[in-house]
Amino acid sequence: MQYHAANTDSLMSITNRPDLVFERGEGSWLYDHQGKAYLDFIQGWAVNTLGHCPPEIAAALTAQVGKLINPSPAFYNGPMIELASLLTANSVFDRVFFANTGAEANEGAIKLARKWGRLHKDGAYEIITFGHSFHGRTLATMSASGKAGWDTIYAPQVPGFPKAIYNDIATVNEKIGPKTVAVMLEPVQGEGGVIPADIEFLKALRELTTARGILLIVDEVQTGMGRTGKLFAYEHAGILPDIMTLAKGIGGGVPLAALLAREEICCFEPGDQGGTYNGNPLMTAVGAAVLKRLLAPGFLSGVEARGQYLSKRLLELSAKHGQKGERGSGLLRALVLDDERGPEIVRRALEGGPKGLLLNAPRPNLLRFMPALNVSEAEIDQMIAMLDALLAK
Ligand SMILES: *Cc1c(COP(=O)(O)O)cnc(C)c1O
């Protein structure tokens, strides 16, 4: 049965979707309207931390939905307090503001830095970001992003985001001036092609920003919540950022995001920041359930171990098919192809059978892997076998 085009005519066309409808998900597997199974190494773009429909999330939603869905962000609620406390107890940050999307959390980070600049840096407002970075799709976060073409598509941009070169500390130093208030970066550039920041670069960036009296903001929307094998990716470098944003993995599939900051930086006053759904108990109850699972003994070391296993298997595959190796951190990895077959492989992986495979090609010569953090070695082996067959053609 084909889904007739007329059925989808009511949706705005914002991406080229394949002609199928997903109806059910379980762990690493998705099932479409014809019952075909797909091994999912996209997981909602590194979102479904515990896979599709995990019992922890079902239980948290079911328990909360019968108790309280939305008292209004003007009041405290239990899950909001619990999740904020868990986040501050397990990071270097002291306070949390909840949001709904990564872009919204980043907007909050930009506002917090600008307010801090107004109070403490003589009105400095510029935030240095990086070429090929991705920070979201609002006007300010598109302006902060270093994605090609984004400077003109909805021009004029929001001013105040000079771009430096990733992993090149000298270019950051050059961009710092009297108007600079912060540097913002992804510890691994995800959409830009799974490019990890060097540990030495992160350390140098913290030293430089401290010496110049400006803030360091880490956008951990994709790298946070265990994705790289540590709870947060900044931990790999042992640095102390001033501000961090989270989204994607924190909700495990539901819309939830967070802005975290150290006490000295928290300068929002009542009325400065808000949002109708921010901190609602239905979503924060899910966030708390996800985080508790990540904090359970052995979970993060398991992510680390399976990240290394995926890396090893990808390297073997690369060598076998004469490709160009792999890179990444934890369970955020990419296979580098020796040609531009990425999009074609993604399409054949989806359409192939009897079982499909869901992959993503952020660049034509790159395949990205973002499985559930509880993916099994057997599922990794199954993905490698499917990819082996695809690369052979
Ligand atoms: C996905 C992503 C965002 C945007 O998050 P949304 O929830 O889509 O707004 C921001 N920063 C990074 C690093 C991301 O990967």
Coordinates of C-alpha atoms and ligand atoms in Angstrom, one line a residue:
M1 CA 0.0 0.0 0.0
Q2 CA 1.4 3.4 -1.0
Y3 CA 0.5 6.4 0.9
H4 CA -1.2 8.5 -1.7
A5 CA 0.4 11.9 -2.2
A6 CA -2.9 13.6 -1.5
N7 CA -2.7 12.3 2.1
T8 CA 0.4 14.4 2.8
D9 CA -0.6 17.5 0.9
S10 CA -1.7 19.3 4.1
L11 CA 1.8 19.3 5.4
M12 CA 4.3 22.0 4.5
S13 CA 7.2 20.6 2.6
I14 CA 10.3 21.2 4.7
T15 CA 12.2 18.0 3.8
N16 CA 12.0 15.2 1.3
R17 CA 10.4 12.4 3.3
P18 CA 10.3 8.9 1.9
D19 CA 6.8 7.5 1.0
L20 CA 6.2 5.6 4.2
V21 CA 4.7 6.2 7.6
F22 CA 6.3 4.9 10.8
E23 CA 3.8 3.3 13.2
R24 CA 5.7 1.7 15.9
G25 CA 9.1 1.6 17.6
E26 CA 10.8 -0.7 20.1
G27 CA 14.4 -0.3 21.2
S28 CA 16.7 -0.1 18.1
W29 CA 13.8 -1.0 15.7
L30 CA 11.2 1.0 13.9
Y31 CA 8.2 -0.5 12.0
D32 CA 6.4 1.2 9.1
H33 CA 2.8 0.9 7.8
Q34 CA 3.5 -2.3 6.0
G35 CA 5.2 -3.9 9.0
K36 CA 8.7 -3.6 7.5
A37 CA 11.4 -3.4 10.3
Y38 CA 14.2 -0.9 10.2
L39 CA 17.3 -1.0 12.3
D40 CA 17.6 2.6 13.6
F41 CA 21.0 4.2 13.8
I42 CA 19.5 7.7 13.6
Q43 CA 17.2 7.5 16.7
G44 CA 15.5 10.8 16.0
W45 CA 18.9 12.5 15.4
A46 CA 20.7 11.4 18.6
V47 CA 17.5 12.0 20.6
N48 CA 16.2 8.6 21.7
T49 CA 18.7 8.0 24.4
L50 CA 17.2 4.7 25.5
G51 CA 15.8 3.7 22.1
H52 CA 12.2 3.7 21.0
C53 CA 9.4 3.6 23.6
P54 CA 11.6 2.5 26.5
P55 CA 9.7 1.3 29.6
E56 CA 11.3 4.0 31.8
I57 CA 9.7 6.8 29.7
A58 CA 6.4 5.0 29.3
A59 CA 6.2 4.6 33.1
A60 CA 7.3 8.3 33.8
L61 CA 4.7 9.6 31.4
T62 CA 1.9 7.4 32.6
A63 CA 2.5 8.2 36.2
Q64 CA 2.8 11.9 35.6
V65 CA -0.1 12.3 33.1
G66 CA -2.7 11.2 35.7
K67 CA -1.2 13.6 38.4
L68 CA -0.3 16.9 36.9
I69 CA 0.4 18.0 33.3
N70 CA 0.8 21.8 33.5
P71 CA 0.4 24.0 36.5
S72 CA 2.1 27.0 34.6
P73 CA 5.7 28.0 34.6
A74 CA 4.9 30.6 37.2
F75 CA 4.7 27.8 39.8
Y76 CA 7.1 25.2 41.0
N77 CA 6.4 21.5 40.3
G78 CA 8.0 18.4 41.7
P79 CA 9.6 16.9 38.5
M80 CA 11.1 20.3 37.5
I81 CA 12.8 20.6 40.9
E82 CA 13.9 16.9 40.9
L83 CA 15.5 17.2 37.4
A84 CA 17.2 20.5 38.1
S85 CA 18.7 19.1 41.3
L86 CA 19.9 16.0 39.5
L87 CA 21.6 18.1 36.8
T88 CA 23.4 20.4 39.1
A89 CA 24.5 17.5 41.4
N90 CA 26.1 15.8 38.4
S91 CA 27.7 18.7 36.6
V92 CA 29.8 21.8 37.4
F93 CA 26.7 24.1 37.0
D94 CA 24.6 25.5 39.8
R95 CA 21.3 26.6 38.2
V96 CA 19.0 25.4 35.4
F97 CA 16.4 26.9 33.1
F98 CA 14.2 24.4 31.3
A99 CA 13.2 25.0 27.6
N100 CA 11.6 22.9 24.9
T101 CA 14.2 22.8 22.1
G102 CA 18.0 23.1 21.6
A103 CA 17.5 26.3 19.7
E104 CA 15.5 27.8 22.5
A105 CA 18.1 26.7 25.1
N106 CA 20.8 28.3 23.0
E107 CA 18.7 31.5 22.7
G108 CA 18.6 31.5 26.5
A109 CA 22.4 31.1 26.6
I110 CA 22.9 34.0 24.2
K111 CA 20.6 36.2 26.2
L112 CA 22.2 35.2 29.5
A113 CA 25.7 36.1 28.1
R114 CA 24.5 39.4 26.6
K115 CA 22.9 40.4 30.0
W116 CA 26.1 39.4 31.8
G117 CA 28.0 41.5 29.3
R118 CA 25.7 44.5 29.9
L119 CA 26.2 44.2 33.7
H120 CA 29.9 43.2 33.8
K121 CA 31.6 43.9 30.5
D122 CA 30.6 47.4 29.5
G123 CA 27.8 46.3 27.2
A124 CA 29.9 43.7 25.3
Y125 CA 27.6 41.4 23.3
E126 CA 29.5 39.5 20.6
I127 CA 29.7 35.8 20.9
I128 CA 32.4 34.1 18.9
T129 CA 31.2 30.9 17.2
F130 CA 32.8 28.6 14.6
G131 CA 32.6 27.8 10.9
H132 CA 30.4 24.7 10.2
S133 CA 28.8 24.9 13.7
F134 CA 25.1 24.2 14.2
H135 CA 23.2 25.9 17.0
G136 CA 19.6 25.8 15.9
R137 CA 17.0 27.3 13.6
T138 CA 15.7 30.4 15.2
L139 CA 17.0 33.7 13.7
A140 CA 19.7 34.2 16.4
T141 CA 20.8 30.6 16.5
M142 CA 21.0 30.5 12.7
S143 CA 23.1 33.6 12.9
A144 CA 25.3 31.9 15.5
S145 CA 25.6 28.8 13.3
G146 CA 28.4 28.6 10.7
K147 CA 26.4 26.6 8.2
A148 CA 27.0 27.6 4.5
G149 CA 24.1 29.6 3.1
W150 CA 22.5 30.4 6.4
D151 CA 23.8 34.0 6.3
T152 CA 21.5 34.9 3.3
I153 CA 18.4 32.6 3.5
Y154 CA 16.5 34.8 6.0
A155 CA 18.7 37.9 5.8
P156 CA 19.3 40.1 7.6
Q157 CA 20.9 38.1 10.3
V158 CA 21.0 38.8 14.0
P159 CA 24.4 40.7 14.4
G160 CA 27.1 39.8 16.9
F161 CA 28.4 36.3 16.0
P162 CA 31.9 36.6 14.5
K163 CA 33.2 33.2 13.3
A164 CA 36.5 31.6 14.2
I165 CA 38.0 28.4 12.8
Y166 CA 37.3 25.2 14.8
N167 CA 40.4 23.7 16.5
D168 CA 42.4 26.8 15.7
I169 CA 43.0 28.8 18.9
A170 CA 44.9 31.6 17.1
T171 CA 41.7 32.5 15.1
V172 CA 39.7 32.8 18.3
N173 CA 42.3 35.1 19.8
E174 CA 42.2 37.3 16.7
K175 CA 38.4 37.7 17.0
I176 CA 38.4 38.8 20.7
G177 CA 37.8 42.5 21.0
P178 CA 36.2 45.0 23.4
K179 CA 32.7 43.9 22.3
T180 CA 33.4 40.2 22.9
V181 CA 31.4 38.6 25.8
A182 CA 31.7 34.9 25.1
V183 CA 32.9 32.0 22.9
M184 CA 30.3 29.3 22.1
L185 CA 31.1 25.9 20.6
E186 CA 30.0 22.3 20.3
P187 CA 32.5 19.8 21.9
V188 CA 31.9 17.7 18.8
Q189 CA 30.5 19.4 15.7
G190 CA 27.6 17.0 15.0
E191 CA 25.7 18.4 12.0
G192 CA 29.1 19.8 10.7
G193 CA 30.3 16.2 10.1
V194 CA 31.1 14.6 13.5
I195 CA 34.3 16.6 14.1
P196 CA 35.5 16.4 17.7
A197 CA 37.3 19.4 19.3
D198 CA 40.8 18.5 20.3
I199 CA 41.2 18.2 24.0
E200 CA 44.1 20.7 23.8
F201 CA 42.0 23.1 21.9
L202 CA 39.2 23.0 24.6
K203 CA 41.8 23.5 27.3
A204 CA 43.4 26.4 25.5
L205 CA 40.0 27.9 24.9
R206 CA 39.2 27.8 28.6
E207 CA 42.6 29.4 29.4
L208 CA 42.1 32.1 26.8
T209 CA 38.5 33.0 27.7
T210 CA 39.5 33.1 31.4
A211 CA 42.5 35.3 30.7
R212 CA 40.4 37.7 28.6
G213 CA 37.5 37.7 31.2
I214 CA 34.9 36.3 28.8
L215 CA 32.5 33.4 29.1
L216 CA 32.8 29.9 27.6
I217 CA 29.5 28.4 26.5
V218 CA 29.3 24.7 25.5
D219 CA 26.4 23.6 23.2
E220 CA 26.0 20.0 24.4
V221 CA 22.6 19.6 22.7
Q222 CA 24.0 16.7 20.7
T223 CA 27.0 15.6 22.9
G224 CA 25.4 15.8 26.3
M225 CA 23.5 13.2 28.3
G226 CA 25.9 10.3 27.9
R227 CA 26.3 10.4 24.1
T228 CA 30.1 10.5 24.2
G229 CA 30.5 8.0 27.0
K230 CA 30.7 10.7 29.8
L231 CA 27.6 12.4 31.1
F232 CA 28.8 15.7 29.4
A233 CA 31.5 16.0 26.7
Y234 CA 33.3 18.9 28.4
E235 CA 34.3 16.3 31.1
H236 CA 36.7 14.7 28.6
A237 CA 38.8 17.9 28.7
G238 CA 38.5 18.4 32.4
I239 CA 37.4 22.0 31.8
L240 CA 34.9 24.2 33.7
P241 CA 32.6 26.0 31.2
D242 CA 30.4 28.9 32.4
I243 CA 27.2 28.0 30.5
M244 CA 26.0 24.7 28.9
T245 CA 22.9 23.9 26.9
L246 CA 21.2 20.5 26.6
A247 CA 18.3 19.2 24.5
K248 CA 18.0 16.1 22.2
G249 CA 19.0 13.2 24.6
I250 CA 17.7 14.8 27.8
G251 CA 14.1 14.1 26.8
G252 CA 14.8 10.7 25.3
G253 CA 12.3 11.6 22.5
V254 CA 10.0 14.1 24.1
P255 CA 10.6 17.9 23.7
L256 CA 12.8 19.0 26.6
A257 CA 15.9 21.2 26.8
A258 CA 17.9 23.0 29.4
L259 CA 20.2 25.9 29.9
L260 CA 22.7 25.5 32.8
A261 CA 25.0 28.1 34.3
R262 CA 27.4 28.6 37.2
E263 CA 26.1 30.7 40.0
E264 CA 28.3 33.8 39.2
I265 CA 26.9 34.0 35.7
C266 CA 23.2 33.7 36.6
C267 CA 22.0 37.3 36.2
F268 CA 18.5 36.8 34.9
E269 CA 16.0 38.7 37.0
P270 CA 12.3 38.0 37.2
G271 CA 10.8 38.8 33.8
D272 CA 14.0 38.5 31.8
Q273 CA 13.3 34.9 30.5
G274 CA 10.4 32.5 30.3
G275 CA 8.2 30.4 28.1
T276 CA 4.7 28.9 28.4
Y277 CA 5.8 25.2 28.5
N278 CA 9.1 25.7 30.2
G279 CA 9.7 23.2 33.0
N280 CA 6.3 21.5 32.6
P281 CA 6.1 18.4 34.8
L282 CA 5.2 16.0 32.0
M283 CA 8.4 16.6 30.2
T284 CA 10.7 17.1 33.2
A285 CA 9.4 13.8 34.7
V286 CA 10.7 12.1 31.6
G287 CA 14.0 13.9 31.8
A288 CA 14.5 12.8 35.4
A289 CA 13.7 9.1 34.3
V290 CA 16.2 9.3 31.5
L291 CA 18.9 10.9 33.7
K292 CA 18.5 8.3 36.5
R293 CA 19.0 5.5 34.0
L294 CA 22.2 7.2 32.7
L295 CA 23.4 7.5 36.3
A296 CA 22.8 3.8 37.1
P297 CA 26.0 1.9 37.8
G298 CA 27.7 0.7 34.6
F299 CA 25.5 2.6 32.1
L300 CA 28.0 5.2 31.0
S301 CA 30.9 2.7 31.0
G302 CA 28.7 0.6 28.7
V303 CA 28.3 3.5 26.3
E304 CA 32.0 4.0 26.3
A305 CA 32.6 0.3 25.6
R306 CA 30.1 0.1 22.8
G307 CA 31.4 3.3 21.3
Q308 CA 34.8 1.7 21.1
Y309 CA 33.3 -1.5 19.7
L310 CA 31.4 0.5 17.0
S311 CA 34.7 2.4 16.2
K312 CA 36.6 -0.9 15.8
R313 CA 33.9 -2.5 13.6
L314 CA 33.7 0.7 11.4
L315 CA 37.5 0.7 11.0
E316 CA 37.5 -2.9 9.9
L317 CA 34.7 -2.1 7.4
S318 CA 36.6 0.9 6.2
A319 CA 39.8 -1.2 5.6
K320 CA 37.8 -3.9 3.9
H321 CA 36.1 -1.5 1.4
G322 CA 39.0 0.9 1.0
Q323 CA 37.2 3.8 2.7
K324 CA 38.8 6.6 4.7
G325 CA 38.4 5.5 8.3
E326 CA 36.1 6.7 11.0
R327 CA 35.9 9.3 13.7
G328 CA 33.8 10.5 16.6
S329 CA 33.3 10.2 20.3
G330 CA 31.4 7.5 22.2
L331 CA 28.2 6.6 20.3
L332 CA 28.4 9.6 18.0
R333 CA 30.5 8.4 15.1
A334 CA 31.0 8.8 11.4
L335 CA 32.5 6.6 8.6
V336 CA 34.5 8.7 6.1
L337 CA 33.8 7.5 2.5
D338 CA 36.3 7.8 -0.3
D339 CA 33.6 9.2 -2.6
E340 CA 30.2 11.1 -2.4
R341 CA 28.0 8.0 -2.2
G342 CA 26.6 8.9 1.3
P343 CA 23.1 10.0 0.3
E344 CA 22.8 7.1 -2.2
I345 CA 23.8 4.6 0.5
V346 CA 21.3 6.2 3.0
R347 CA 18.6 5.7 0.4
R348 CA 19.5 2.1 -0.5
A349 CA 19.8 1.3 3.3
L350 CA 16.2 2.5 3.8
E351 CA 14.7 0.9 0.7
G352 CA 16.6 -2.4 1.0
G353 CA 15.2 -5.5 2.4
P354 CA 13.8 -7.5 3.9
K355 CA 14.9 -5.2 6.7
G356 CA 15.8 -1.6 6.3
L357 CA 18.6 0.4 8.0
L358 CA 18.3 4.0 9.0
L359 CA 21.5 6.1 8.6
N360 CA 22.3 9.7 8.0
A361 CA 24.8 11.5 5.7
P362 CA 25.5 14.9 7.1
R363 CA 28.0 15.4 4.2
P364 CA 28.0 13.5 0.9
N365 CA 31.2 11.6 1.9
L366 CA 30.1 10.8 5.4
L367 CA 27.8 8.4 7.2
R368 CA 26.8 9.3 10.7
F369 CA 25.8 6.8 13.5
M370 CA 23.7 7.9 16.5
P371 CA 22.2 4.7 17.9
A372 CA 20.4 4.4 21.2
L373 CA 22.9 4.5 24.1
N374 CA 21.6 1.1 25.1
V375 CA 22.2 -0.4 21.6
S376 CA 23.6 -4.0 21.9
E377 CA 26.8 -5.3 20.4
A378 CA 24.6 -7.7 18.4
E379 CA 22.7 -4.8 16.9
I380 CA 26.0 -3.1 16.1
D381 CA 27.1 -6.3 14.3
Q382 CA 23.8 -6.5 12.5
M383 CA 24.2 -2.8 11.3
I384 CA 27.8 -3.5 10.2
A385 CA 26.7 -6.6 8.2
M386 CA 24.0 -4.6 6.4
L387 CA 26.4 -1.8 5.7
D388 CA 29.0 -4.3 4.5
A389 CA 26.5 -5.5 1.8
L390 CA 25.6 -1.9 0.8
L391 CA 29.3 -0.9 0.4
A392 CA 30.0 -4.0 -1.7
K393 CA 27.6 -2.8 -4.4
Ligands
LIG1 C1 20.1 19.7 17.1 C2 21.0 20.8 17.6 C3 20.6 22.1 18.0 C4 19.1 22.5 17.8 O1 18.2 21.7 18.6 P1 16.7 21.8 18.2 O2 16.0 21.0 19.4 O3 16.5 21.2 16.9 O4 16.3 23.2 18.3 C5 21.4 22.9 18.6 N1 22.7 22.6 18.7 C6 23.2 21.4 18.4 C7 24.7 21.1 18.7 C8 22.4 20.5 17.8 O5 22.9 19.3 17.4

